[in-house]
Amino acid sequence: MHLYIHVPFCARRCSYCDFAIAVRREVPSAAYVDALLTEWRRTLDHEPWALESPLRTIYLGGGTPSRLAPAELARLLDGIRRGVSVEADAEITIEANPDDVSLEVVARWRAAGINRVSLGAQSFDDRVLQWMHRTHDAGQIGQAVAAVRGAGILNLSLDLIFALPVALGRDWARDLDAAFALEPTHLSLYGLTVEPGTPLGRWTARGECRTTDDETYAAEYLLAADRFRREGWDHYEVSNAARPGSRAVHNQAYWLRHSYLGLGPSAHSASGRRRWWNIRDWAAWQRALSEGHPSVEASETLDDAQELLEQRYLGLRTADGADLALVPAPIRARWVDAGWAVEAGGRMTLTIEGWLRLDALIASI
Ligand code: SF4
């Protein structure tokens, strides 16, 4: 069993972000944790299967969970533990922005049970960070990494965004060097996408910004993949790589289609073929909880075709691949001939070139 907790508050909206967030100067930490714990109790009442096995992972994502007051974060994790048992070596991750991280804060996170930090670095170029509307500068990334390690948390992931507009002059190789120089245990890569309704979407619609072309996207992705190979890293999913032994257990649960519960606005949950998700807007979500209404917005049960699609898509994202039976033989043969896939041990895995085409390959089945 795995638990995701969404914390929607951010100091400002990044130029590319369309997540379910609430921009707040002051985070209503106590009220938020009260609402989450109410939802947790109700969820356990409605989903008694969740009590059958201990939590293997807890993941605080956002938004910016590092903006929650540390005392409230500790109260939240205590409340979660009162509901279910948590494995002794459970992976408990917090996503953090570098400017929220200090030795004192991380020490309090660690005392609350956090043992993994995922730091939103994105780039080591101050001009690029400003363009992204990030609240940190490049120097704060190194300071944050030092604080995380100094407080005794050694499991540390960095997020980086690639495929930025060419006009920005971002040096992707230099950013990869800077990331590896900080010796993280894990890296997550995100190719920039333009979402309508974001500042980037408006800049693009007005012609003020030209997104990168497919060739640059591919070149940057391949450069990162080659770097992982040369460093001896485990490139275990299309967008994630780790030092051997440091895969993200929580993220793997999604790709392995394990059961998980989600708390907080917009959080998703899954059990067997059932999927459900919460009200997206944080104020509406909180109101529903305080008035005794369901905080779940909608649900669905996958039919056979949807389940097959999910098995293929999630399996092929990973280095462990998908069962051969999930992909028709003529398509497999074509992909293997093209160098996009390999077959071994009854499974098919995509190569790096195949991962570059993941969406198109899935669509072609
Ligand atoms: S910090 Fe993360 S969640 Fe918040 S606006 Fe930026 S990208 Fe979105």
Short mmCIF file of C-alpha atoms and ligand atoms in Angstrom, two decimals:
data_model
loop_
_atom_site.label_atom_id
_atom_site.label_comp_id
_atom_site.label_asym_id
_atom_site.label_seq_id
_atom_site.Cartn_x
_atom_site.Cartn_y
_atom_site.Cartn_z
CA MET A 1 0.00 0.00 0.00
CA HIS A 2 1.23 3.44 -0.89
CA LEU A 3 0.05 6.90 0.07
CA TYR A 4 0.31 10.15 -1.88
CA ILE A 5 -0.45 13.45 -0.14
CA HIS A 6 -0.92 16.53 -2.29
CA VAL A 7 0.07 19.89 -0.78
CA PRO A 8 -1.15 22.56 -3.21
CA PHE A 9 0.45 25.73 -1.86
CA CYS A 10 3.14 27.59 -3.82
CA ALA A 11 4.75 31.00 -3.33
CA ARG A 12 4.09 31.85 -7.00
CA ARG A 13 3.12 30.00 -10.17
CA CYS A 14 6.01 28.82 -12.32
CA SER A 15 5.73 29.89 -15.94
CA TYR A 16 5.11 26.36 -17.26
CA CYS A 17 2.99 24.90 -14.45
CA ASP A 18 -0.65 23.84 -14.75
CA PHE A 19 -0.78 21.71 -11.59
CA ALA A 20 -3.57 22.04 -9.05
CA ILE A 21 -1.96 24.68 -6.85
CA ALA A 22 -2.97 27.63 -4.69
CA VAL A 23 -0.62 30.62 -4.60
CA ARG A 24 -0.36 31.75 -0.97
CA ARG A 25 2.08 34.02 0.81
CA GLU A 26 1.10 32.40 4.12
CA VAL A 27 0.31 28.68 4.07
CA PRO A 28 -2.71 27.69 6.22
CA SER A 29 -0.78 24.67 7.51
CA ALA A 30 -2.91 23.82 10.57
CA ALA A 31 -6.25 24.06 8.71
CA TYR A 32 -4.84 22.05 5.85
CA VAL A 33 -3.53 19.25 8.04
CA ASP A 34 -6.88 19.16 9.89
CA ALA A 35 -8.63 18.63 6.53
CA LEU A 36 -6.15 15.98 5.41
CA LEU A 37 -6.56 14.01 8.63
CA THR A 38 -10.35 14.20 8.29
CA GLU A 39 -10.04 12.84 4.77
CA TRP A 40 -7.64 10.13 5.97
CA ARG A 41 -10.08 8.88 8.62
CA ARG A 42 -12.93 8.86 6.13
CA THR A 43 -10.85 7.12 3.48
CA LEU A 44 -9.96 4.31 5.87
CA ASP A 45 -13.65 3.91 6.72
CA HIS A 46 -14.56 3.66 3.01
CA GLU A 47 -11.56 1.61 1.91
CA PRO A 48 -11.07 -1.03 4.62
CA TRP A 49 -8.75 -3.02 2.31
CA ALA A 50 -6.19 -0.28 2.98
CA LEU A 51 -5.81 -1.56 6.53
CA GLU A 52 -4.77 -5.01 5.36
CA SER A 53 -1.14 -4.21 4.59
CA PRO A 54 1.27 -1.64 6.01
CA LEU A 55 2.29 1.46 4.10
CA ARG A 56 5.43 0.89 2.06
CA THR A 57 5.76 4.51 0.96
CA ILE A 58 4.40 7.96 1.73
CA TYR A 59 4.98 10.74 -0.80
CA LEU A 60 4.30 14.41 -0.10
CA GLY A 61 4.02 16.10 -3.49
CA GLY A 62 2.66 19.35 -4.76
CA GLY A 63 2.49 22.16 -5.02
CA THR A 64 5.26 22.78 -2.56
CA PRO A 65 5.05 20.53 0.51
CA SER A 66 8.23 22.10 1.88
CA ARG A 67 6.14 25.21 2.63
CA LEU A 68 4.09 23.35 5.24
CA ALA A 69 5.07 24.31 8.79
CA PRO A 70 7.38 21.52 10.09
CA ALA A 71 5.31 21.05 13.27
CA GLU A 72 2.16 20.53 11.15
CA LEU A 73 3.99 18.12 8.87
CA ALA A 74 4.96 16.09 11.96
CA ARG A 75 1.33 16.16 13.17
CA LEU A 76 0.19 14.96 9.74
CA LEU A 77 2.60 12.01 9.67
CA ASP A 78 1.69 11.09 13.25
CA GLY A 79 -1.98 11.12 12.28
CA ILE A 80 -1.29 8.90 9.24
CA ARG A 81 0.54 6.43 11.49
CA ARG A 82 -2.39 6.33 13.87
CA GLY A 83 -4.62 5.16 10.99
CA VAL A 84 -2.47 2.34 9.58
CA SER A 85 0.83 0.64 10.28
CA VAL A 86 3.82 1.91 8.36
CA GLU A 87 6.71 -0.39 7.43
CA ALA A 88 9.80 0.21 9.57
CA ASP A 89 11.91 1.07 6.51
CA ALA A 90 9.13 2.80 4.57
CA GLU A 91 10.28 5.37 2.01
CA ILE A 92 8.86 8.74 3.09
CA THR A 93 9.55 11.50 0.56
CA ILE A 94 8.97 15.23 0.57
CA GLU A 95 9.19 17.40 -2.54
CA ALA A 96 11.01 20.61 -1.68
CA ASN A 97 11.94 23.86 -3.29
CA PRO A 98 15.58 24.80 -2.59
CA ASP A 99 14.70 28.14 -0.97
CA ASP A 100 12.61 26.37 1.71
CA VAL A 101 15.44 24.11 2.82
CA SER A 102 17.72 24.76 5.80
CA LEU A 103 19.58 22.52 8.21
CA GLU A 104 17.06 23.22 10.95
CA VAL A 105 14.02 22.52 8.78
CA VAL A 106 15.44 19.26 7.40
CA ALA A 107 16.33 18.11 10.92
CA ARG A 108 12.66 18.56 11.84
CA TRP A 109 11.51 16.71 8.72
CA ARG A 110 13.85 13.88 9.62
CA ALA A 111 12.57 13.76 13.19
CA ALA A 112 9.04 13.47 11.72
CA GLY A 113 10.10 10.43 9.69
CA ILE A 114 11.02 11.90 6.30
CA ASN A 115 13.94 9.97 4.78
CA ARG A 116 13.99 11.10 1.17
CA VAL A 117 13.97 14.59 -0.37
CA SER A 118 13.10 15.39 -3.98
CA LEU A 119 14.47 18.82 -4.73
CA GLY A 120 13.01 20.96 -7.54
CA ALA A 121 16.31 22.21 -8.99
CA GLN A 122 15.14 22.48 -12.66
CA SER A 123 18.28 24.33 -13.86
CA PHE A 124 21.54 25.76 -12.55
CA ASP A 125 21.30 28.88 -14.75
CA ASP A 126 19.92 31.92 -12.92
CA ARG A 127 18.56 33.48 -16.12
CA VAL A 128 16.65 30.30 -16.88
CA LEU A 129 15.33 30.05 -13.31
CA GLN A 130 14.01 33.61 -13.55
CA TRP A 131 12.34 32.83 -16.88
CA MET A 132 10.68 29.84 -15.21
CA HIS A 133 9.43 32.13 -12.40
CA ARG A 134 11.19 29.88 -9.89
CA THR A 135 11.62 31.32 -6.41
CA HIS A 136 15.20 30.05 -5.98
CA ASP A 137 18.53 30.83 -7.61
CA ALA A 138 21.25 28.39 -8.63
CA GLY A 139 23.34 28.97 -5.51
CA GLN A 140 20.46 27.89 -3.28
CA ILE A 141 20.40 24.42 -4.87
CA GLY A 142 23.87 23.57 -3.58
CA GLN A 143 23.04 25.05 -0.17
CA ALA A 144 19.86 22.96 0.00
CA VAL A 145 21.71 19.76 -0.93
CA ALA A 146 24.29 20.48 1.80
CA ALA A 147 21.50 21.08 4.34
CA VAL A 148 19.68 17.85 3.42
CA ARG A 149 22.89 15.81 3.81
CA GLY A 150 24.00 17.76 6.85
CA ALA A 151 20.75 16.84 8.60
CA GLY A 152 21.36 13.19 7.80
CA ILE A 153 19.05 12.51 4.82
CA LEU A 154 21.19 10.82 2.18
CA ASN A 155 18.46 9.76 -0.25
CA LEU A 156 18.22 12.83 -2.45
CA SER A 157 16.65 13.32 -5.86
CA LEU A 158 16.92 16.36 -8.14
CA ASP A 159 14.32 17.38 -10.76
CA LEU A 160 15.60 18.92 -13.98
CA ILE A 161 13.66 20.34 -16.92
CA PHE A 162 15.01 19.94 -20.44
CA ALA A 163 13.92 20.96 -23.95
CA LEU A 164 13.66 24.65 -23.08
CA PRO A 165 13.22 27.22 -25.87
CA VAL A 166 16.46 27.48 -27.83
CA ALA A 167 16.40 31.29 -27.56
CA LEU A 168 17.10 30.98 -23.81
CA GLY A 169 20.57 29.67 -24.57
CA ARG A 170 20.37 27.08 -21.81
CA ASP A 171 23.43 24.80 -21.71
CA TRP A 172 21.93 21.39 -20.93
CA ALA A 173 25.30 19.61 -20.72
CA ARG A 174 26.50 22.14 -18.17
CA ASP A 175 23.35 21.66 -16.08
CA LEU A 176 23.84 17.88 -16.14
CA ASP A 177 27.45 18.42 -14.97
CA ALA A 178 26.23 20.64 -12.14
CA ALA A 179 23.62 18.09 -11.09
CA PHE A 180 26.09 15.19 -11.01
CA ALA A 181 28.62 17.35 -9.14
CA LEU A 182 26.13 17.48 -6.24
CA GLU A 183 26.13 13.66 -6.11
CA PRO A 184 22.38 13.02 -5.81
CA THR A 185 21.12 9.45 -5.59
CA HIS A 186 18.38 10.04 -8.15
CA LEU A 187 17.43 12.35 -11.04
CA SER A 188 14.03 12.99 -12.62
CA LEU A 189 13.87 14.68 -16.02
CA TYR A 190 10.90 16.58 -17.41
CA GLY A 191 10.66 17.66 -21.04
CA LEU A 192 9.04 21.11 -21.11
CA THR A 193 5.49 21.05 -22.42
CA VAL A 194 3.35 24.08 -23.19
CA GLU A 195 0.03 24.00 -21.37
CA PRO A 196 -2.73 26.48 -22.22
CA GLY A 197 -3.58 28.84 -19.38
CA THR A 198 -0.01 29.06 -18.12
CA PRO A 199 2.26 32.11 -18.66
CA LEU A 200 4.29 29.95 -21.07
CA GLY A 201 1.10 29.07 -22.95
CA ARG A 202 0.27 32.78 -23.32
CA TRP A 203 3.81 33.73 -24.38
CA THR A 204 3.71 30.98 -27.00
CA ALA A 205 0.23 31.95 -28.26
CA ARG A 206 1.38 35.58 -28.67
CA GLY A 207 4.46 34.46 -30.58
CA GLU A 208 6.82 35.77 -27.89
CA CYS A 209 8.26 32.34 -27.23
CA ARG A 210 9.12 29.51 -29.59
CA THR A 211 9.22 26.06 -28.06
CA THR A 212 12.06 23.76 -28.92
CA ASP A 213 11.92 21.51 -31.98
CA ASP A 214 11.81 17.70 -31.90
CA GLU A 215 15.49 17.39 -32.86
CA THR A 216 16.65 19.46 -29.88
CA TYR A 217 14.28 17.59 -27.56
CA ALA A 218 15.71 14.29 -28.78
CA ALA A 219 19.32 15.47 -28.60
CA GLU A 220 18.95 16.63 -24.99
CA TYR A 221 17.16 13.46 -23.94
CA LEU A 222 19.82 11.28 -25.57
CA LEU A 223 22.59 13.34 -23.98
CA ALA A 224 21.12 12.71 -20.52
CA ALA A 225 20.62 9.00 -21.24
CA ASP A 226 24.22 8.70 -22.40
CA ARG A 227 25.40 10.46 -19.26
CA PHE A 228 23.43 8.00 -17.07
CA ARG A 229 25.08 5.11 -18.91
CA ARG A 230 28.59 6.55 -18.52
CA GLU A 231 28.02 7.22 -14.80
CA GLY A 232 26.89 3.59 -14.32
CA TRP A 233 23.40 4.76 -13.28
CA ASP A 234 20.24 2.71 -13.49
CA HIS A 235 18.02 4.44 -16.09
CA TYR A 236 15.02 2.52 -14.86
CA GLU A 237 12.14 4.53 -16.32
CA VAL A 238 11.75 6.83 -19.30
CA SER A 239 12.24 9.97 -17.15
CA ASN A 240 14.00 8.62 -14.04
CA ALA A 241 17.48 7.36 -13.26
CA ALA A 242 19.21 6.43 -10.04
CA ARG A 243 22.44 5.24 -8.59
CA PRO A 244 22.19 1.43 -8.42
CA GLY A 245 19.92 0.57 -5.49
CA SER A 246 18.28 4.00 -5.27
CA ARG A 247 15.17 3.69 -7.43
CA ALA A 248 12.17 5.65 -6.13
CA VAL A 249 9.98 3.01 -4.49
CA HIS A 250 6.89 5.22 -4.51
CA ASN A 251 7.03 6.10 -8.20
CA GLN A 252 7.64 2.47 -9.08
CA ALA A 253 4.39 1.56 -7.33
CA TYR A 254 2.47 3.52 -10.00
CA TRP A 255 4.24 1.79 -12.87
CA LEU A 256 3.84 -1.62 -11.24
CA ARG A 257 0.12 -0.87 -10.79
CA HIS A 258 0.14 -1.36 -7.02
CA SER A 259 -2.71 0.03 -4.91
CA TYR A 260 -2.33 3.57 -3.66
CA LEU A 261 -4.42 6.15 -1.87
CA GLY A 262 -4.28 9.88 -2.51
CA LEU A 263 -5.14 12.61 -0.03
CA GLY A 264 -5.59 16.30 -0.78
CA PRO A 265 -7.11 18.26 -3.67
CA SER A 266 -6.68 16.61 -7.09
CA ALA A 267 -5.02 13.51 -5.59
CA HIS A 268 -5.70 10.22 -7.39
CA SER A 269 -6.20 6.75 -5.91
CA ALA A 270 -6.18 3.24 -7.38
CA SER A 271 -7.17 -0.21 -6.24
CA GLY A 272 -7.41 -3.08 -8.70
CA ARG A 273 -9.34 -1.70 -11.67
CA ARG A 274 -10.91 1.11 -9.68
CA ARG A 275 -9.60 4.69 -10.07
CA TRP A 276 -10.89 7.77 -8.28
CA TRP A 277 -9.75 11.31 -7.84
CA ASN A 278 -10.42 14.25 -5.56
CA ILE A 279 -11.93 17.68 -6.13
CA ARG A 280 -9.21 19.78 -7.75
CA ASP A 281 -9.72 23.19 -6.16
CA TRP A 282 -8.33 23.31 -2.64
CA ALA A 283 -11.01 25.59 -1.16
CA ALA A 284 -13.82 23.45 -2.65
CA TRP A 285 -12.08 20.29 -1.42
CA GLN A 286 -11.76 21.72 2.10
CA ARG A 287 -15.37 22.90 2.08
CA ALA A 288 -16.61 19.45 1.07
CA LEU A 289 -14.72 17.88 3.96
CA SER A 290 -15.87 20.41 6.54
CA GLU A 291 -19.52 20.03 5.44
CA GLY A 292 -19.38 16.25 5.49
CA HIS A 293 -19.65 15.85 1.70
CA PRO A 294 -17.47 13.50 -0.37
CA SER A 295 -14.09 14.97 -1.32
CA VAL A 296 -13.92 12.56 -4.26
CA GLU A 297 -14.89 14.25 -7.53
CA ALA A 298 -15.31 11.20 -9.76
CA SER A 299 -14.34 7.57 -10.24
CA GLU A 300 -14.12 4.97 -12.96
CA THR A 301 -13.55 1.25 -13.32
CA LEU A 302 -11.22 0.25 -16.13
CA ASP A 303 -12.71 -2.03 -18.76
CA ASP A 304 -10.58 -4.74 -20.41
CA ALA A 305 -9.31 -2.43 -23.16
CA GLN A 306 -8.38 0.33 -20.71
CA GLU A 307 -6.60 -2.11 -18.46
CA LEU A 308 -4.61 -3.53 -21.36
CA LEU A 309 -3.62 -0.03 -22.43
CA GLU A 310 -2.49 0.79 -18.90
CA GLN A 311 -0.46 -2.42 -18.61
CA ARG A 312 1.28 -1.69 -21.91
CA TYR A 313 1.90 1.98 -21.29
CA LEU A 314 3.14 1.65 -17.72
CA GLY A 315 5.21 -1.46 -18.44
CA LEU A 316 6.93 -0.02 -21.49
CA ARG A 317 7.84 3.13 -19.55
CA THR A 318 10.13 1.05 -17.37
CA ALA A 319 13.39 -0.79 -17.90
CA ASP A 320 11.60 -3.96 -16.79
CA GLY A 321 9.33 -3.70 -19.83
CA ALA A 322 6.04 -5.43 -20.53
CA ASP A 323 5.03 -9.05 -20.94
CA LEU A 324 5.47 -10.11 -24.60
CA ALA A 325 1.81 -11.13 -24.73
CA LEU A 326 0.77 -7.50 -24.26
CA VAL A 327 2.10 -6.39 -27.67
CA PRO A 328 1.01 -8.04 -30.95
CA ALA A 329 3.84 -10.03 -32.55
CA PRO A 330 3.99 -8.09 -35.89
CA ILE A 331 4.34 -4.81 -34.00
CA ARG A 332 7.04 -6.27 -31.74
CA ALA A 333 8.99 -7.46 -34.77
CA ARG A 334 8.79 -4.03 -36.37
CA TRP A 335 9.97 -2.24 -33.24
CA VAL A 336 12.85 -4.67 -32.70
CA ASP A 337 13.94 -4.28 -36.36
CA ALA A 338 13.89 -0.49 -35.98
CA GLY A 339 16.07 -0.63 -32.84
CA TRP A 340 13.28 0.69 -30.60
CA ALA A 341 12.79 -2.46 -28.54
CA VAL A 342 14.46 -5.67 -27.43
CA GLU A 343 12.92 -8.98 -26.39
CA ALA A 344 14.42 -11.11 -23.63
CA GLY A 345 13.16 -13.44 -20.91
CA GLY A 346 9.55 -13.26 -22.10
CA ARG A 347 9.46 -9.48 -21.87
CA MET A 348 9.84 -6.60 -24.24
CA THR A 349 11.68 -3.47 -23.18
CA LEU A 350 12.07 -0.27 -25.13
CA THR A 351 15.55 1.02 -25.93
CA ILE A 352 16.44 4.68 -25.31
CA GLU A 353 15.42 5.41 -28.92
CA GLY A 354 12.16 3.60 -28.23
CA TRP A 355 11.51 5.66 -25.08
CA LEU A 356 11.89 8.81 -27.16
CA ARG A 357 8.93 7.54 -29.19
CA LEU A 358 6.96 6.02 -26.30
CA ASP A 359 3.70 7.89 -26.90
CA ALA A 360 3.77 7.32 -30.65
CA LEU A 361 4.55 3.62 -30.23
CA ILE A 362 1.69 3.11 -27.78
CA ALA A 363 -0.65 5.02 -30.09
CA SER A 364 0.37 2.78 -32.96
CA ILE A 365 -0.84 -0.41 -31.23
S1 SF4 B 1 6.72 25.05 -7.45
FE1 SF4 B 1 6.06 23.23 -8.62
S2 SF4 B 1 3.85 23.07 -8.25
FE2 SF4 B 1 4.47 25.14 -7.59
S3 SF4 B 1 4.08 26.44 -9.38
FE3 SF4 B 1 6.22 25.77 -9.51
S4 SF4 B 1 6.18 23.87 -10.77
FE4 SF4 B 1 4.06 24.31 -10.10
#
